Amino acid sequence: MEVRGAVLREVGKPLEIETLTLAPPGPGELLVRVRAAGLCHSDLSVIDGSRPRPVPMVLGHEAAGEVVEAGPGSDFQPGEHVVLTFVPSCGDCAPCTAGRPALCGPAAAANREGTLLGGDVRWSSPVGRPLHHLGVSAFASQVVVSDRSAVRIDKALPFEIAALFGCAVLTGAGAVFNAADVRPGDSVAVFGLGGVGLSALLAAKAAGASTLLAIDPVPSKRELARSLGATVLTGDVAEIRERTGGGVDYAVDTTGVVAALSQAYEVTRPGGTTVTVGLPDPSAGLTLPAQSLVAEEKTLRGSYLGSCVPRRDVPQFIALYQAGLLPVEALLTHSIALEEINAGFARLRDGGAVRQVITF
């Protein structure tokens, strides 16, 4: 079939809106009509080359939609609503069997190589040249994905909201609930107030954190965090330590900027934990006072996709949203058309948006 999609043909160049050819789903795959897809910094890092991926590639890794067709061996049914996550779990490798599907080895290899989990490519250009997949390649009106990337959801949930649970909420809220395990009364500082950072902030509030600090250079994002109940600071280490009596129990870095991660570690109190979910440039290094890991019993932990099990955590996080405890609708700052995608990424790059969602 033919569908409309956004293609990255050359790193550093704008995406091109094209008519693409999409093959039917194979075994264990789904054809999904995309209803909403979010713009994320992870997509931007592929566009600018800081996260190398093969091109040409159909981008987009955070989405929600409706199942149109299920390939052989899949137990999904046409008409079901799903959230799509960009890391499918094979279910058999060591990380998957250990309950850490975000680290699935075959999924990581497929994402690096630009294929689906089974190693196949379902995209091609009208002239027959194959196009690579980025996870679920959600910047298209219809997509073929591994059914291991799909999580069934309540049909009452608006697609624009549902899409946020595919990456932003999983990553941010998961960092708080899974990696940090924030408890009532804890103090939390969040560095970076994009979709992931604000999701972390909302999750920390839902977990009962008594002190919520928000750090970001963009005034509009600081004001949004303030409206959600956070104390907004500039990121000055001395000020944060003074306000928290020596540091916070948990610092969550979502920026992908090494300097911000260093600040997050500095403001973590002795015995506390720094969790980082951002992806810096692969060439970037981090220097820490090594003695602090022992003498202060500090922990530095990475968290990929919020250390989540999507089929467990997406329904739980949606339940928190439906109960009014995780108001993720606050993240949605723009609803745009596919043809506006390059303007949307320019806005994201300049800090003028939190989460923008393409609707189809």
Coordinates of C-alpha atoms in Angstrom, one line a residue:
M1 CA 0.0 0.0 0.0
E2 CA 1.0 3.6 -0.3
V3 CA 1.2 5.9 2.8
R4 CA 2.5 9.4 3.6
G5 CA 5.5 9.6 5.8
A6 CA 8.5 11.8 6.9
V7 CA 11.9 10.5 5.7
L8 CA 15.4 11.5 6.8
R9 CA 17.4 11.1 3.7
E10 CA 20.5 13.0 4.8
V11 CA 21.8 13.7 8.3
G12 CA 21.5 17.4 9.2
K13 CA 18.8 18.1 6.5
P14 CA 15.0 18.6 6.9
L15 CA 12.7 15.6 6.8
E16 CA 11.0 15.1 3.4
I17 CA 7.3 14.3 3.3
E18 CA 6.9 11.5 0.7
T19 CA 4.5 8.9 -0.6
L20 CA 6.0 5.5 0.6
T21 CA 5.3 1.9 -0.2
L22 CA 4.5 -0.3 2.8
A23 CA 4.5 -4.1 2.7
P24 CA 2.0 -6.2 4.6
P25 CA 2.9 -7.3 8.2
G26 CA 4.9 -10.5 8.5
P27 CA 4.7 -13.1 11.3
G28 CA 4.4 -11.4 14.7
E29 CA 3.9 -8.0 13.1
L30 CA 1.0 -5.5 13.0
L31 CA -0.2 -3.0 10.5
V32 CA -1.2 0.1 12.6
R33 CA -3.1 3.2 11.5
V34 CA -1.2 5.9 13.4
R35 CA -3.5 8.5 15.0
A36 CA -0.9 10.5 17.0
A37 CA 2.9 10.6 17.1
G38 CA 5.1 12.7 19.4
L39 CA 8.2 14.7 18.5
C40 CA 11.0 13.8 20.8
H41 CA 14.7 14.9 21.3
S42 CA 15.7 11.3 20.4
D43 CA 14.4 11.9 16.9
L44 CA 16.2 15.2 16.8
S45 CA 19.5 13.5 17.8
V46 CA 19.1 11.2 14.8
I47 CA 18.4 14.2 12.5
D48 CA 21.5 16.1 13.7
G49 CA 23.7 13.0 13.7
S50 CA 24.5 12.9 17.4
R51 CA 22.7 9.5 17.5
P52 CA 24.0 7.8 14.3
R53 CA 21.4 5.7 12.5
P54 CA 21.3 4.4 8.9
V55 CA 19.6 6.6 6.3
P56 CA 17.3 7.0 4.5
M57 CA 15.0 6.3 7.5
V58 CA 11.4 6.9 8.4
L59 CA 11.6 8.6 11.9
G60 CA 9.2 8.6 14.8
H61 CA 9.3 6.4 17.9
E62 CA 6.4 7.6 20.2
A63 CA 2.9 6.9 19.0
A64 CA -0.6 5.6 19.5
G65 CA -3.0 4.1 16.9
E66 CA -5.4 1.5 15.8
V67 CA -4.6 -2.1 14.7
V68 CA -5.6 -2.6 11.1
E69 CA -4.2 -6.1 10.5
A70 CA -2.3 -8.7 12.5
G71 CA 0.3 -10.9 10.9
P72 CA 0.5 -14.7 11.4
G73 CA 1.1 -15.7 15.1
S74 CA 0.0 -12.4 16.6
D75 CA -2.9 -12.3 19.1
F76 CA -3.8 -8.7 18.4
Q77 CA -7.2 -8.0 16.7
P78 CA -8.2 -5.4 14.2
G79 CA -9.7 -2.4 15.9
E80 CA -7.7 -2.6 19.1
H81 CA -6.1 0.6 20.3
V82 CA -2.4 0.5 21.1
V83 CA 0.5 2.5 22.4
L84 CA 3.7 1.9 20.4
T85 CA 7.1 1.8 22.1
F86 CA 10.4 1.8 20.2
V87 CA 12.1 -1.0 22.1
P88 CA 10.3 -4.3 21.3
S89 CA 11.1 -7.2 23.7
C90 CA 12.1 -10.5 22.2
G91 CA 11.2 -12.2 25.4
D92 CA 14.1 -14.7 25.2
C93 CA 17.4 -12.9 25.6
A94 CA 19.1 -12.5 29.1
P95 CA 17.8 -9.0 29.8
C96 CA 14.3 -9.9 28.8
T97 CA 14.2 -13.1 30.9
A98 CA 15.6 -11.0 33.8
G99 CA 12.7 -8.6 33.6
R100 CA 14.7 -5.8 31.9
P101 CA 13.1 -5.7 28.4
A102 CA 14.4 -2.1 27.7
L103 CA 17.8 -3.8 27.3
C104 CA 16.7 -6.4 24.9
G105 CA 19.7 -7.4 22.8
P106 CA 17.9 -8.3 19.5
A107 CA 15.8 -5.1 19.8
A108 CA 18.9 -3.0 20.3
A109 CA 20.5 -4.6 17.2
A110 CA 17.4 -4.0 15.1
N111 CA 17.2 -0.4 16.1
R112 CA 20.9 0.2 15.3
E113 CA 20.5 -1.5 11.9
G114 CA 17.2 0.2 11.1
T115 CA 15.1 -3.0 10.8
L116 CA 12.1 -4.5 12.6
L117 CA 12.7 -7.0 15.4
G118 CA 12.7 -9.9 12.9
G119 CA 15.4 -8.2 10.8
D120 CA 13.1 -7.3 8.0
V121 CA 12.3 -3.9 6.4
R122 CA 8.7 -3.2 5.3
W123 CA 9.3 0.3 3.8
S124 CA 10.4 1.2 0.3
S125 CA 10.4 4.3 -1.8
P126 CA 8.2 4.3 -5.0
V127 CA 11.3 3.5 -7.0
G128 CA 11.9 0.4 -4.8
R129 CA 14.8 1.5 -2.7
P130 CA 14.4 0.2 0.9
L131 CA 14.0 2.6 3.7
H132 CA 15.1 2.0 7.3
H133 CA 12.9 1.8 10.4
L134 CA 13.4 3.9 13.5
G135 CA 11.8 1.7 16.2
V136 CA 8.1 2.1 15.1
S137 CA 8.7 4.8 12.4
A138 CA 5.6 6.6 13.6
F139 CA 5.9 9.7 11.4
A140 CA 3.6 8.0 8.8
S141 CA -0.1 7.5 8.4
Q142 CA 0.2 3.7 8.6
V143 CA 3.1 1.6 9.9
V144 CA 4.2 -2.0 10.2
V145 CA 5.6 -2.8 13.7
S146 CA 6.6 -5.8 15.7
D147 CA 3.7 -6.7 18.0
R148 CA 6.2 -6.7 20.8
S149 CA 6.2 -2.9 20.4
A150 CA 2.5 -2.6 21.0
V151 CA 0.6 -2.3 24.3
R152 CA -3.2 -2.5 24.3
I153 CA -5.0 0.5 25.8
D154 CA -8.5 1.6 26.8
K155 CA -10.3 2.9 23.7
A156 CA -11.6 5.8 25.8
L157 CA -8.1 7.3 26.0
P158 CA -7.6 10.1 23.5
F159 CA -4.9 9.2 21.0
E160 CA -3.0 12.5 21.6
I161 CA -2.7 11.7 25.2
A162 CA -2.0 8.0 24.6
A163 CA 1.0 8.7 22.4
L164 CA 2.8 10.4 25.3
F165 CA 2.9 7.1 27.2
G166 CA 5.1 5.6 24.4
C167 CA 8.2 7.4 25.4
A168 CA 8.0 10.6 27.4
V169 CA 5.9 9.2 30.3
L170 CA 7.5 5.8 30.2
T171 CA 11.0 7.3 30.4
G172 CA 10.3 10.1 32.9
A173 CA 7.8 8.4 35.2
G174 CA 9.7 5.1 34.9
A175 CA 12.9 6.8 36.1
V176 CA 11.1 7.9 39.2
F177 CA 9.0 4.8 40.0
N178 CA 11.4 2.1 38.8
A179 CA 15.0 3.4 38.8
A180 CA 14.8 5.9 41.7
D181 CA 11.9 4.3 43.7
V182 CA 10.9 7.6 45.2
R183 CA 8.9 7.3 48.4
P184 CA 6.7 9.7 50.4
G185 CA 8.7 12.5 52.0
D186 CA 11.7 12.2 49.7
S187 CA 13.3 15.3 48.0
V188 CA 13.7 15.2 44.2
A189 CA 15.4 17.6 41.7
V190 CA 14.6 17.2 38.0
F191 CA 17.1 18.7 35.5
G192 CA 15.5 19.4 32.1
L193 CA 11.8 20.1 31.7
G194 CA 10.8 18.7 28.4
G195 CA 8.3 15.9 28.0
V196 CA 10.5 13.4 29.9
G197 CA 11.5 15.8 32.7
L198 CA 8.0 17.0 33.4
S199 CA 6.8 13.4 33.4
A200 CA 9.4 12.7 36.0
L201 CA 8.2 15.7 38.0
L202 CA 4.6 14.6 37.9
A203 CA 5.6 11.1 38.9
A204 CA 7.7 12.4 41.9
K205 CA 4.7 14.4 43.0
A206 CA 2.4 11.3 42.6
A207 CA 4.9 9.3 44.6
G208 CA 4.6 11.7 47.5
A209 CA 7.9 13.6 47.3
S210 CA 7.8 16.4 49.8
T211 CA 10.3 18.6 47.9
L212 CA 10.2 19.1 44.2
L213 CA 12.8 21.1 42.5
A214 CA 12.8 21.9 38.7
I215 CA 15.8 23.2 36.8
D216 CA 15.7 24.4 33.1
P217 CA 17.1 27.4 31.3
V218 CA 13.8 28.1 29.4
P219 CA 11.5 30.5 31.3
S220 CA 8.2 29.1 29.9
K221 CA 9.2 25.5 31.0
R222 CA 10.1 26.8 34.4
E223 CA 6.7 28.5 34.7
L224 CA 4.9 25.3 33.6
A225 CA 6.8 23.3 36.3
R226 CA 5.9 26.0 38.8
S227 CA 2.2 25.6 37.9
L228 CA 2.6 21.8 38.5
G229 CA 3.8 22.3 42.1
A230 CA 7.6 22.5 41.7
T231 CA 10.0 25.0 43.2
V232 CA 11.9 26.4 40.2
L233 CA 15.7 27.1 40.5
T234 CA 18.5 28.1 38.2
G235 CA 20.7 25.1 38.7
D236 CA 23.1 26.7 41.1
V237 CA 24.6 23.9 43.1
A238 CA 25.2 26.0 46.3
E239 CA 21.6 27.3 46.2
I240 CA 20.1 23.8 45.8
R241 CA 22.2 22.4 48.6
E242 CA 21.2 25.3 50.9
R243 CA 17.5 24.9 50.2
T244 CA 17.6 21.1 50.8
G245 CA 19.9 21.0 53.8
G246 CA 22.8 19.4 51.9
G247 CA 21.2 17.9 48.8
V248 CA 18.3 16.0 47.5
D249 CA 17.5 12.3 48.0
Y250 CA 17.1 11.9 44.2
A251 CA 18.3 13.9 41.3
V252 CA 16.9 13.0 37.8
D253 CA 18.8 14.3 34.8
T254 CA 16.8 14.2 31.5
T255 CA 18.9 16.7 29.5
G256 CA 21.5 14.6 27.7
V257 CA 24.0 17.4 28.6
V258 CA 27.0 16.3 30.6
A259 CA 27.3 19.5 32.5
A260 CA 23.7 19.1 33.8
L261 CA 24.4 15.5 34.8
S262 CA 27.4 16.7 36.7
Q263 CA 25.3 19.3 38.5
A264 CA 22.6 16.6 39.3
Y265 CA 25.3 14.4 40.9
E266 CA 26.7 17.3 42.9
V267 CA 23.3 18.2 44.4
T268 CA 22.6 14.6 45.4
R269 CA 23.1 14.2 49.1
P270 CA 25.3 11.5 50.7
G271 CA 23.4 8.2 50.5
G272 CA 21.3 9.6 47.6
T273 CA 20.9 8.5 44.0
T274 CA 21.4 10.3 40.7
V275 CA 19.4 8.9 37.8
T276 CA 20.1 9.9 34.3
V277 CA 17.9 9.2 31.3
G278 CA 19.4 11.6 28.8
L279 CA 21.6 10.5 25.9
P280 CA 24.6 12.7 25.4
D281 CA 26.7 12.7 22.3
P282 CA 28.5 9.3 22.1
S283 CA 31.9 11.0 22.3
A284 CA 31.1 12.8 25.5
G285 CA 32.7 11.7 28.8
L286 CA 31.9 12.3 32.4
T287 CA 34.3 13.1 35.2
L288 CA 33.3 12.6 38.8
P289 CA 35.1 12.7 42.2
A290 CA 35.5 8.9 42.5
Q291 CA 35.9 9.0 46.2
S292 CA 32.4 10.3 46.7
L293 CA 30.9 7.0 45.5
V294 CA 32.4 5.3 48.6
A295 CA 32.9 8.0 51.2
E296 CA 29.4 9.4 50.6
E297 CA 27.7 6.2 49.4
K298 CA 26.2 8.0 46.4
T299 CA 24.7 6.1 43.5
L300 CA 24.8 7.1 39.9
R301 CA 22.4 5.1 37.8
G302 CA 21.4 5.0 34.2
S303 CA 17.8 4.3 33.1
Y304 CA 16.8 3.5 29.6
L305 CA 13.1 3.8 28.7
G306 CA 12.5 4.4 32.4
S307 CA 13.7 0.8 33.2
C308 CA 10.2 -0.1 32.3
V309 CA 8.3 -3.2 31.3
P310 CA 6.0 -1.5 28.9
R311 CA 3.2 -4.1 29.0
R312 CA 3.2 -3.7 32.8
D313 CA 3.9 -0.1 33.2
V314 CA 1.9 1.6 30.4
P315 CA -1.4 0.4 31.8
Q316 CA -0.3 1.3 35.3
F317 CA 0.7 4.8 34.3
I318 CA -2.5 5.3 32.3
A319 CA -4.5 4.3 35.4
L320 CA -2.7 7.0 37.4
Y321 CA -3.6 9.5 34.6
Q322 CA -7.2 8.4 34.7
A323 CA -7.3 8.8 38.4
G324 CA -6.0 12.3 38.1
L325 CA -2.6 11.6 39.8
L326 CA -0.5 11.9 36.7
P327 CA -1.9 14.8 34.6
V328 CA 0.3 14.3 31.6
E329 CA -2.1 16.4 29.4
A330 CA 0.0 19.3 30.7
L331 CA 2.9 18.1 28.5
L332 CA 1.0 18.6 25.3
T333 CA 1.8 22.1 24.0
H334 CA 1.2 21.7 20.3
S335 CA -0.9 19.6 18.0
I336 CA 0.4 19.8 14.4
A337 CA 0.0 18.2 11.0
L338 CA 2.6 16.0 9.3
E339 CA 3.5 18.7 6.9
E340 CA 4.5 21.0 9.8
I341 CA 7.1 18.5 11.2
N342 CA 10.2 20.4 10.3
A343 CA 8.8 23.6 11.9
G344 CA 8.0 21.4 14.9
F345 CA 11.5 20.2 15.3
A346 CA 12.9 23.7 14.9
R347 CA 10.6 24.7 17.8
L348 CA 11.8 21.7 19.8
R349 CA 15.4 22.6 19.1
D350 CA 14.9 26.2 20.3
G351 CA 13.1 25.2 23.5
G352 CA 9.7 26.5 22.4
A353 CA 7.7 23.4 23.0
V354 CA 7.4 20.6 25.6
R355 CA 5.6 17.8 23.6
Q356 CA 4.3 18.3 20.1
V357 CA 2.0 15.6 18.7
I358 CA 1.3 15.0 15.0
T359 CA -2.3 14.0 14.5
F360 CA -3.4 11.9 11.5

